[in-house]
Short mmCIF file of C-alpha atoms in Angstrom, two decimals:
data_model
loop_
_atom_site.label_atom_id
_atom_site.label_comp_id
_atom_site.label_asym_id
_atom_site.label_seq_id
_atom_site.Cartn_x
_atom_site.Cartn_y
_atom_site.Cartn_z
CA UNK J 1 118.65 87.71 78.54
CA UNK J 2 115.84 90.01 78.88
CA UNK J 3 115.30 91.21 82.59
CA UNK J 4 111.19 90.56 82.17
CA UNK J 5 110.80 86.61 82.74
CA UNK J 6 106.53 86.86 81.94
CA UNK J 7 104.70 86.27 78.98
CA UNK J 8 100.87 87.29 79.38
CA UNK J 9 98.38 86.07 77.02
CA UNK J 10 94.95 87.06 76.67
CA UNK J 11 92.12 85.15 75.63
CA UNK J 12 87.76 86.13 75.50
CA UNK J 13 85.98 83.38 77.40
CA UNK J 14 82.50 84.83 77.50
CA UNK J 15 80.48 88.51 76.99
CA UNK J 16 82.99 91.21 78.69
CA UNK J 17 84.79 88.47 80.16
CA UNK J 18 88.29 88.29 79.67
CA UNK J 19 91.13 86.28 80.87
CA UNK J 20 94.89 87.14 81.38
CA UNK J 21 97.15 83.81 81.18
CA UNK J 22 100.30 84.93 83.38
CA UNK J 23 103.39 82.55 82.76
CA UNK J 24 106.72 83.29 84.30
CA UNK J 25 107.47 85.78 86.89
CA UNK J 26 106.47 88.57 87.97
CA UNK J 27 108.36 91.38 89.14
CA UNK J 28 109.46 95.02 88.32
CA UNK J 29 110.35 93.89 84.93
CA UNK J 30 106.83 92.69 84.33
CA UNK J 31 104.82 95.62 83.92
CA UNK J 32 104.95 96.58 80.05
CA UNK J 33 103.83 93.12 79.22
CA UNK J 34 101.23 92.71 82.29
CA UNK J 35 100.01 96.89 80.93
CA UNK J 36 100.24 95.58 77.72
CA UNK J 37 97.90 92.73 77.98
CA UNK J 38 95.66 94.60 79.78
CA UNK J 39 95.20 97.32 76.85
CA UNK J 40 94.54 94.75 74.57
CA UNK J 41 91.64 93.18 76.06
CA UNK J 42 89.85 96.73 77.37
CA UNK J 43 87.77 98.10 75.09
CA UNK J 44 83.89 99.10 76.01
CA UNK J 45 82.41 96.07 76.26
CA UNK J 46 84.84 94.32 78.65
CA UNK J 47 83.27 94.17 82.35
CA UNK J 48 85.65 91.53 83.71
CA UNK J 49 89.55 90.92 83.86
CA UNK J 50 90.53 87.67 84.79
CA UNK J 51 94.14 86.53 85.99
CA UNK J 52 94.94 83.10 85.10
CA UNK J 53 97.67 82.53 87.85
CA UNK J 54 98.10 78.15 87.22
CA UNK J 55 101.39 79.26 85.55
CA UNK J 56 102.84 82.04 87.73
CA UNK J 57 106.83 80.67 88.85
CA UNK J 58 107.35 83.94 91.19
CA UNK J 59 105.91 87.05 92.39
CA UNK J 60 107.92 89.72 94.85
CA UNK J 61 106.59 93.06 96.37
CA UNK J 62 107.20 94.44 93.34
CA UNK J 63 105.30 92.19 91.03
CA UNK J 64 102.14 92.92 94.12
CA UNK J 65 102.68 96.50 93.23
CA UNK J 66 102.27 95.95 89.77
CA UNK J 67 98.64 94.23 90.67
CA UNK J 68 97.63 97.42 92.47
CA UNK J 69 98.49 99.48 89.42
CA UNK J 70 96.48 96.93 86.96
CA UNK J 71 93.50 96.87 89.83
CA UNK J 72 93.24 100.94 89.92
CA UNK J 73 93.17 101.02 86.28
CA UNK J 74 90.32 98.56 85.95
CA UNK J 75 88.30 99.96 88.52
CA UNK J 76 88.86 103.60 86.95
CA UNK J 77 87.20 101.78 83.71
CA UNK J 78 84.50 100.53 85.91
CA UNK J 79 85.57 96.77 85.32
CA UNK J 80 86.33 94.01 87.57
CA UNK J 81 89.54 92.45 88.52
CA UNK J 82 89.58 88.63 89.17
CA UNK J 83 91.98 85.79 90.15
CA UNK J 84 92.41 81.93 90.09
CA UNK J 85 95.14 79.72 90.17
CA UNK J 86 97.24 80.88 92.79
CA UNK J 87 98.57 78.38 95.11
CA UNK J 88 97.98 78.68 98.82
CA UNK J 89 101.31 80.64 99.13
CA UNK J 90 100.10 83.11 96.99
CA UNK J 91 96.94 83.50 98.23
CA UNK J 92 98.25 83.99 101.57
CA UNK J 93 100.57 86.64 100.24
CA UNK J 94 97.37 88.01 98.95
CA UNK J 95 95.93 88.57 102.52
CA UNK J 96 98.96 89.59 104.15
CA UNK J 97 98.52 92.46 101.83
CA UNK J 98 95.26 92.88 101.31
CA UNK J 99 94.84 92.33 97.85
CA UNK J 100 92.12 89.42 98.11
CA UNK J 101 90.22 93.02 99.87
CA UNK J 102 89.41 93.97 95.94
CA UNK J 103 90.81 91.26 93.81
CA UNK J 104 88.46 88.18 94.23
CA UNK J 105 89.80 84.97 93.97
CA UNK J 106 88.77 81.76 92.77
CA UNK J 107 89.98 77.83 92.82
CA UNK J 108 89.98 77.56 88.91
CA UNK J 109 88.39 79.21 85.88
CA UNK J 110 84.94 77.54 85.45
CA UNK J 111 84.56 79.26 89.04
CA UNK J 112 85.50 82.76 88.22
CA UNK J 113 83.79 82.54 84.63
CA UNK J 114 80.88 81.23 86.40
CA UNK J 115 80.58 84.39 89.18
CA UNK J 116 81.56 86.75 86.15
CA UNK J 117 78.24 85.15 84.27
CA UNK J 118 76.10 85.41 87.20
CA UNK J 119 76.73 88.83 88.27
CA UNK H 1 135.05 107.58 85.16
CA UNK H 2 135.47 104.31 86.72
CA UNK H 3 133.35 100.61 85.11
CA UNK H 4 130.07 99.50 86.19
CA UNK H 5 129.52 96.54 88.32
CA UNK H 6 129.12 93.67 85.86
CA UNK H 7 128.58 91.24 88.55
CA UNK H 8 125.53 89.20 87.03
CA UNK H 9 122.36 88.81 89.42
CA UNK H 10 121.50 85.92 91.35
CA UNK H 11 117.89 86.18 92.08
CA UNK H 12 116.89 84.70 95.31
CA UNK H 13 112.96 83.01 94.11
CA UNK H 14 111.94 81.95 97.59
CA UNK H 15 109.04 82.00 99.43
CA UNK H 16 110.41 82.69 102.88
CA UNK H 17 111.29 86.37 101.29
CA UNK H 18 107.49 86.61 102.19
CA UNK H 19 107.06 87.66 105.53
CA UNK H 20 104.45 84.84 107.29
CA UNK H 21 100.99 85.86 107.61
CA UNK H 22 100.24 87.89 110.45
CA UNK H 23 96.52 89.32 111.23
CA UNK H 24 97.70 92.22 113.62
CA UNK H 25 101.53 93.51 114.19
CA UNK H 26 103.25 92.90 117.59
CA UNK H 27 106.48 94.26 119.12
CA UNK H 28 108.27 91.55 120.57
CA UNK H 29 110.89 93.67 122.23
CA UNK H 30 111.10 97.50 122.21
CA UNK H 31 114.86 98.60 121.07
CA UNK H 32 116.55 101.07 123.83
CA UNK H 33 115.40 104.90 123.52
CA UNK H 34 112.14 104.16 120.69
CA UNK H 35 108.95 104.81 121.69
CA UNK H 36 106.63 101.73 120.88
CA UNK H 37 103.51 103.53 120.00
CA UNK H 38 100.54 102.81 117.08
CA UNK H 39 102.44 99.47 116.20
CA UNK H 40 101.29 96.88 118.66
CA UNK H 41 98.01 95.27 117.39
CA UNK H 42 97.68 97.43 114.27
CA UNK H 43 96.92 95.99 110.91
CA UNK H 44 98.77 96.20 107.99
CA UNK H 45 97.03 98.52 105.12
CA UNK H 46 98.14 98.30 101.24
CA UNK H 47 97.35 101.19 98.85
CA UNK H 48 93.82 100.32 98.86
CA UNK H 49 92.92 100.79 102.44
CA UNK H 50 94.41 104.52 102.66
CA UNK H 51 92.27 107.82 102.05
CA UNK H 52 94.11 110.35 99.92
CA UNK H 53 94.98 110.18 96.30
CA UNK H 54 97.13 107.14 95.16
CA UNK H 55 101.24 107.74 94.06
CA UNK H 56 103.63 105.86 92.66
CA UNK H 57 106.65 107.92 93.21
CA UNK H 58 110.60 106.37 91.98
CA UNK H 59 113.32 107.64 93.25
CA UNK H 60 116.78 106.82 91.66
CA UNK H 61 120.41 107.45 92.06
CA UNK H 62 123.48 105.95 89.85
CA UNK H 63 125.87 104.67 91.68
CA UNK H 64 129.22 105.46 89.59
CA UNK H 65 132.18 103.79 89.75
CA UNK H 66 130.90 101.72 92.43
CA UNK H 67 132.63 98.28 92.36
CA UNK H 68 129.78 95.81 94.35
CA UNK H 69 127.40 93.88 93.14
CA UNK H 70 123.04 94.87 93.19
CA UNK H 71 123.13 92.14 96.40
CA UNK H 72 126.64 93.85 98.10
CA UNK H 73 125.14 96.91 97.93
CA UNK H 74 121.99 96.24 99.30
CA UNK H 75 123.83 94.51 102.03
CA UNK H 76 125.27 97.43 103.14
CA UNK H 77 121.76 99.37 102.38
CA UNK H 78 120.41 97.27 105.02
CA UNK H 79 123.01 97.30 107.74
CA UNK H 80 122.94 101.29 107.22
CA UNK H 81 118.86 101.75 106.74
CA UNK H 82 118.67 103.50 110.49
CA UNK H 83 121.87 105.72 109.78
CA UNK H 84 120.97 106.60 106.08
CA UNK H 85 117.58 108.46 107.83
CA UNK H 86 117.30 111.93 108.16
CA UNK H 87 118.53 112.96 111.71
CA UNK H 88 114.47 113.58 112.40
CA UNK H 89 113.70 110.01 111.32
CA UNK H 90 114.46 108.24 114.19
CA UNK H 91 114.24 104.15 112.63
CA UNK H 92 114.57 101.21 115.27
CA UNK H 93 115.13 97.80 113.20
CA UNK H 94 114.62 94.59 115.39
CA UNK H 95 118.05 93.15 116.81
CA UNK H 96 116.93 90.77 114.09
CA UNK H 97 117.50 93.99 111.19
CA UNK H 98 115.56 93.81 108.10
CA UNK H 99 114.55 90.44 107.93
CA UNK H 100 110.65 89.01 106.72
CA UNK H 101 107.75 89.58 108.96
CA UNK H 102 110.59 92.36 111.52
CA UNK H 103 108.82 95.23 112.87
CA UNK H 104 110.94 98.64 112.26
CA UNK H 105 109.29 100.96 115.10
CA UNK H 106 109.99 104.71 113.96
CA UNK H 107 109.92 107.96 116.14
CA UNK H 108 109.75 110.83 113.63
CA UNK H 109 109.48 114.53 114.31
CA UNK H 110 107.73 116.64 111.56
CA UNK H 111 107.13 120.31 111.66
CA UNK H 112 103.85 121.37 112.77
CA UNK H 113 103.32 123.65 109.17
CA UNK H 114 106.09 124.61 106.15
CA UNK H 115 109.12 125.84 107.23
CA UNK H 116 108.88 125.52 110.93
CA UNK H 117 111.27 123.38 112.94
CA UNK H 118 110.45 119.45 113.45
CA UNK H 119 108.60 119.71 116.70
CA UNK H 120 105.39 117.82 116.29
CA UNK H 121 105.98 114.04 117.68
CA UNK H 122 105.06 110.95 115.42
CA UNK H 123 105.49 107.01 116.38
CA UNK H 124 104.75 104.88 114.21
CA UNK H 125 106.84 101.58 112.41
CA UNK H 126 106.59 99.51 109.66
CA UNK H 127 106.78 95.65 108.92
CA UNK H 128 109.15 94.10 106.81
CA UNK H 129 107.31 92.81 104.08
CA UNK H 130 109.25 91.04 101.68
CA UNK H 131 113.47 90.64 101.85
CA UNK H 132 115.41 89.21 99.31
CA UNK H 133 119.13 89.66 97.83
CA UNK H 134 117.80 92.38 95.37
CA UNK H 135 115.35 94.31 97.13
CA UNK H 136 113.26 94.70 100.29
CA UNK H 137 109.75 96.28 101.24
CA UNK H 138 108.16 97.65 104.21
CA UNK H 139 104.74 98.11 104.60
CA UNK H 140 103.02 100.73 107.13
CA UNK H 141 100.42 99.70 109.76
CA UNK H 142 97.15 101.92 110.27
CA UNK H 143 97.79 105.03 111.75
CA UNK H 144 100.79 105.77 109.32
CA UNK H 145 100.63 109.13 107.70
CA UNK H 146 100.56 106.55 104.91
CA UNK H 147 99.22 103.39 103.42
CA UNK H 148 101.12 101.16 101.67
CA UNK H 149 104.43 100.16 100.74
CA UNK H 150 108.03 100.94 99.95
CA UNK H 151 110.42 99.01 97.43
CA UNK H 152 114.35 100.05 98.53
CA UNK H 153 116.48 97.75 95.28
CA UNK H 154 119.72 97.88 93.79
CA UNK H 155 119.56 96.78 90.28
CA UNK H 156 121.96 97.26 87.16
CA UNK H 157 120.64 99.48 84.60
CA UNK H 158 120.20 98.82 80.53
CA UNK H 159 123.48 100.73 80.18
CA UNK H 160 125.29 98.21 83.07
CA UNK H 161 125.07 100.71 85.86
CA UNK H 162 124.17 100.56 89.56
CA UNK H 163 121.28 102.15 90.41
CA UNK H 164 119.52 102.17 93.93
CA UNK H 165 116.07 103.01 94.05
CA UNK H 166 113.49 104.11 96.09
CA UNK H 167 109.74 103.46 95.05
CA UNK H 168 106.62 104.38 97.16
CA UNK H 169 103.54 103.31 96.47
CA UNK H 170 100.89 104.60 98.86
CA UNK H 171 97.82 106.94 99.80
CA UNK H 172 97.32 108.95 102.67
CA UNK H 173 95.83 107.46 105.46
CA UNK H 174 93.45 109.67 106.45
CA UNK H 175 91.92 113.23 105.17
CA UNK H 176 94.22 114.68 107.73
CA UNK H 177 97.51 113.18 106.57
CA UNK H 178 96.27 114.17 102.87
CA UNK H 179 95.37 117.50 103.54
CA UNK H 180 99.07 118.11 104.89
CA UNK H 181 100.48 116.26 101.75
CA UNK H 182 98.55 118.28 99.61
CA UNK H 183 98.19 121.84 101.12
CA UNK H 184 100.95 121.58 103.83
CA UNK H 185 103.89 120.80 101.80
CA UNK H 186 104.29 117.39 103.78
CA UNK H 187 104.26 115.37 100.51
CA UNK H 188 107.74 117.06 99.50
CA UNK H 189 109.19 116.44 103.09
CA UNK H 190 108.64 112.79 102.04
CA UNK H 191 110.01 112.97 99.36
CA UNK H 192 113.05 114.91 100.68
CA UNK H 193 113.02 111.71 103.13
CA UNK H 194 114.58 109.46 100.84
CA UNK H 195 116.62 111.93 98.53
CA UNK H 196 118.11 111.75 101.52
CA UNK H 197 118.22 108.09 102.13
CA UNK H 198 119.60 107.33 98.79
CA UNK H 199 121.99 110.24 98.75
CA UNK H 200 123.28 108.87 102.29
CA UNK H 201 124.14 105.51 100.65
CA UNK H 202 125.64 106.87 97.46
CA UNK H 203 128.07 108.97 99.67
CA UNK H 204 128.50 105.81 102.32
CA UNK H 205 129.93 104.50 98.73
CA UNK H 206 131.58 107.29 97.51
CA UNK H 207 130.04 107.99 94.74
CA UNK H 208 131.15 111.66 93.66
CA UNK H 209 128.29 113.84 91.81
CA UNK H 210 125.52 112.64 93.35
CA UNK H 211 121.94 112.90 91.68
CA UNK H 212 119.07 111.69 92.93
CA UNK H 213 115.69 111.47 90.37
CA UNK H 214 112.45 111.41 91.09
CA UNK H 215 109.57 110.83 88.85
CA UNK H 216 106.06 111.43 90.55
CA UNK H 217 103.16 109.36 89.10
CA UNK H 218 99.58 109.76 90.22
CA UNK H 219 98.03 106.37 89.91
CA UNK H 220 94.52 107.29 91.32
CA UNK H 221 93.51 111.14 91.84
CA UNK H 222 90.68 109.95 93.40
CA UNK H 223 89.84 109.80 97.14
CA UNK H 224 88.45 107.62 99.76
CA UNK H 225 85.58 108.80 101.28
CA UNK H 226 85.23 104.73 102.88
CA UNK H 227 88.35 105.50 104.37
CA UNK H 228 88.11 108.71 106.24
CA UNK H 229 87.26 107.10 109.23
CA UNK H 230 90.85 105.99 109.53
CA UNK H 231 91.89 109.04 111.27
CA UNK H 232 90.89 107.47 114.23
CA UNK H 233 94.04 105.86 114.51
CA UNK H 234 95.96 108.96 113.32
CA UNK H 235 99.10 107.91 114.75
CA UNK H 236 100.08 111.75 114.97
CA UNK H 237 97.45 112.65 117.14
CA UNK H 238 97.33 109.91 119.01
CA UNK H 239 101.09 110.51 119.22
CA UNK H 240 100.50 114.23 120.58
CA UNK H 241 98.34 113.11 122.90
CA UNK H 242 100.19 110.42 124.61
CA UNK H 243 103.52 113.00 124.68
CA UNK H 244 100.96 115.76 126.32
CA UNK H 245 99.58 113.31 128.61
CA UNK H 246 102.69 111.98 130.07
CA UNK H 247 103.08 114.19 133.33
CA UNK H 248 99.77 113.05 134.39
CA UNK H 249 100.55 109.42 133.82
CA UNK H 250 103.40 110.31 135.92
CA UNK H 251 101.74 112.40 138.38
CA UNK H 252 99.16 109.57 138.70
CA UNK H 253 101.57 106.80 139.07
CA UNK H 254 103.05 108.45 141.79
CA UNK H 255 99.84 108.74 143.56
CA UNK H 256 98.95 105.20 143.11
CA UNK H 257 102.37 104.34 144.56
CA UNK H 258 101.56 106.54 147.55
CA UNK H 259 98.84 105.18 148.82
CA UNK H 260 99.86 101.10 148.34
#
């Protein structure tokens, strides 16, 4: 069994807008398919990254390091790094470190496509 | 040489490997001889709060011919984390050890440029950030020379070794800290930190022809500006500053004694 329990799709849900549907778990296994995913939907014209997070099973320190990685990367490319999805564990896990500082989150998608649209 | 552990993981998927939220850090109880300083009502601060430019350094050693599982290993990782320092790195763990949401207080001594003795005082600590059966994190408060986070694991590799590893991810704190890391030589003295550590642990095991790896990745060469402001809770300074001022504490406490 392969040591990366994650699949990450990626789907365009409006102009530059982009969303990441996380499955599984994520860990230090994940980051070749969460990098991965991520190099498929930059390109020039994508502003906004979205993570889908309504299917994430588990996330340890290592899987939060992994989101600091993907968050310099998109900032370097002058993009934006969104959440929604995450239950109230995770979003408190979020806070404790700091994350929810640069990654905004949202309750569900309509919200996050809706603040991507209107910014 | 001898096999590889084959013992199959058992991840450990809970949420109390979280430590609870906590706004500011507390010390419930200082441990005999540490020094409680820049700990008590600090915040935590991730990679993105720090000042200097943003690593990912891994450090790795194979563990051959050691017969325990990742989680065995790791055990014994834990109990040892205070011994496995550098005799400079003075680590206090909790009576509780490395448990979720545990303070570890630290009293470090770093030299005051390259290739001087340790002389220069530093207190500071860490929280425990995560804990599980594979791994466990610590993450600094402000006033660390750095900001963020450390991942200690024990894992098998794709050839059905043990490996321990070591990975940092952090920034300076504050255009102090990076201008030692980056001028001073300080960033290598970290890094000798936990060669160290991990070379400790593979000789606690017994591991003969030990090799410890390290693979440097700059994540962000950028820096801060928003965050230079965090030197005022240098914890090295402050640190300096409490040790110098001592004797008059002292001196004044007497005084105040005297005249009640």
């Amino acid at each position: 069994m392969s040591k990366a329990e994650i699949t990450v799709g990626d789907r365009k849900v409006g102009n530059g807008i982009y969303v990441l549907d996380i499955a599984g778990e994520i860990n230090a296994y994940a980051e070749n398919d969460l990098m991965e995913a991520y190099t498929r939907v930059n390109s020039d014209s994508a502003k906004w990254i979205i993570m889908n997070f309504n299917n994430l099973d588990y996330m340890n320190s290592s899987g939060i390091g992994l989101l600091v990685t993907l968050l310099i990367r998109v900032q370097r490319q002058k993009q934006h790094l969104m959440a929604f999805g995450l239950t109230d564990h995770y979003r408190q896990i979020f806070e404790l470190t700091r994350l929810d500082e640069a990654i905004t989150i949202y309750d569900d998608e309509t919200s996050a496509v809706k603040a991507a649209n209107g910014s | 040489m001898a096999n590889p552990s084959t013992t199959s993981n058992t991840r450990k998927k809970s949420p109390s490997a979280w430590a609870e939220p906590v706004s500011t850090l507390s010390v419930d109880e200082t441990p005999q001889g540490a020094m409680n300083l820049n700990v008590d009502g600090r915040h935590l601060v991730s990679p993105l709060q720090g000042f200097g430019q943003m690593w990912q350094k891994t450090f790795q050693v194979r563990l051959n011919g050691v017969d325990l599982s990742p989680e065995e290993v790791l055990t014994v990782w834990q109990n040892n984390f205070p011994a496995f320092q550098p005799p400079e790195n003075q680590f206090y763990p909790s009576m509780s050890g490395i448990k979720p949401g545990e303070v570890i207080l630290i009293n470090a001594k770093v030299p005051p440029f390259p290739g001087m003795p340790n002389l220069l005082p530093v207190s500071t600590g860490v929280m425990v950030l995560y804990a599980d059966d594979e791994m466990f994190t610590v993450m600094c408060p402000e006033g660390h020379p750095l900001s963020g986070w450390n991942n200690f694991r024990v894992f098998e590799d794709d050839d059905g070794y043990l490996v321990a590893e070591v990975q940092e991810q952090s920034r300076a704190s504050d255009p102090m800290y990076e201008f030692f890391f980056r001028v001073l030589g300080s960033s290598s003295q970290q890094d000798n930190i936990w060669i160290h550590v991990l070379t400790q642990l593979a000789n606690h095991l017994e591991v003969e022809g030990v090799e410890v790896s390290v693979t440097r990745n700059l994540i962000d060469p950028r820096v801060q500006w928003s965050a230079a402001r965090n030197i005022w809770n240098n914890a090295a300074i402050r640190t300096i500053f409490y040790v110098v001022g001592t004797p008059f504490r002292w001196a004044g406490s007497k005084i105040r004694s005297g005249d009640s």
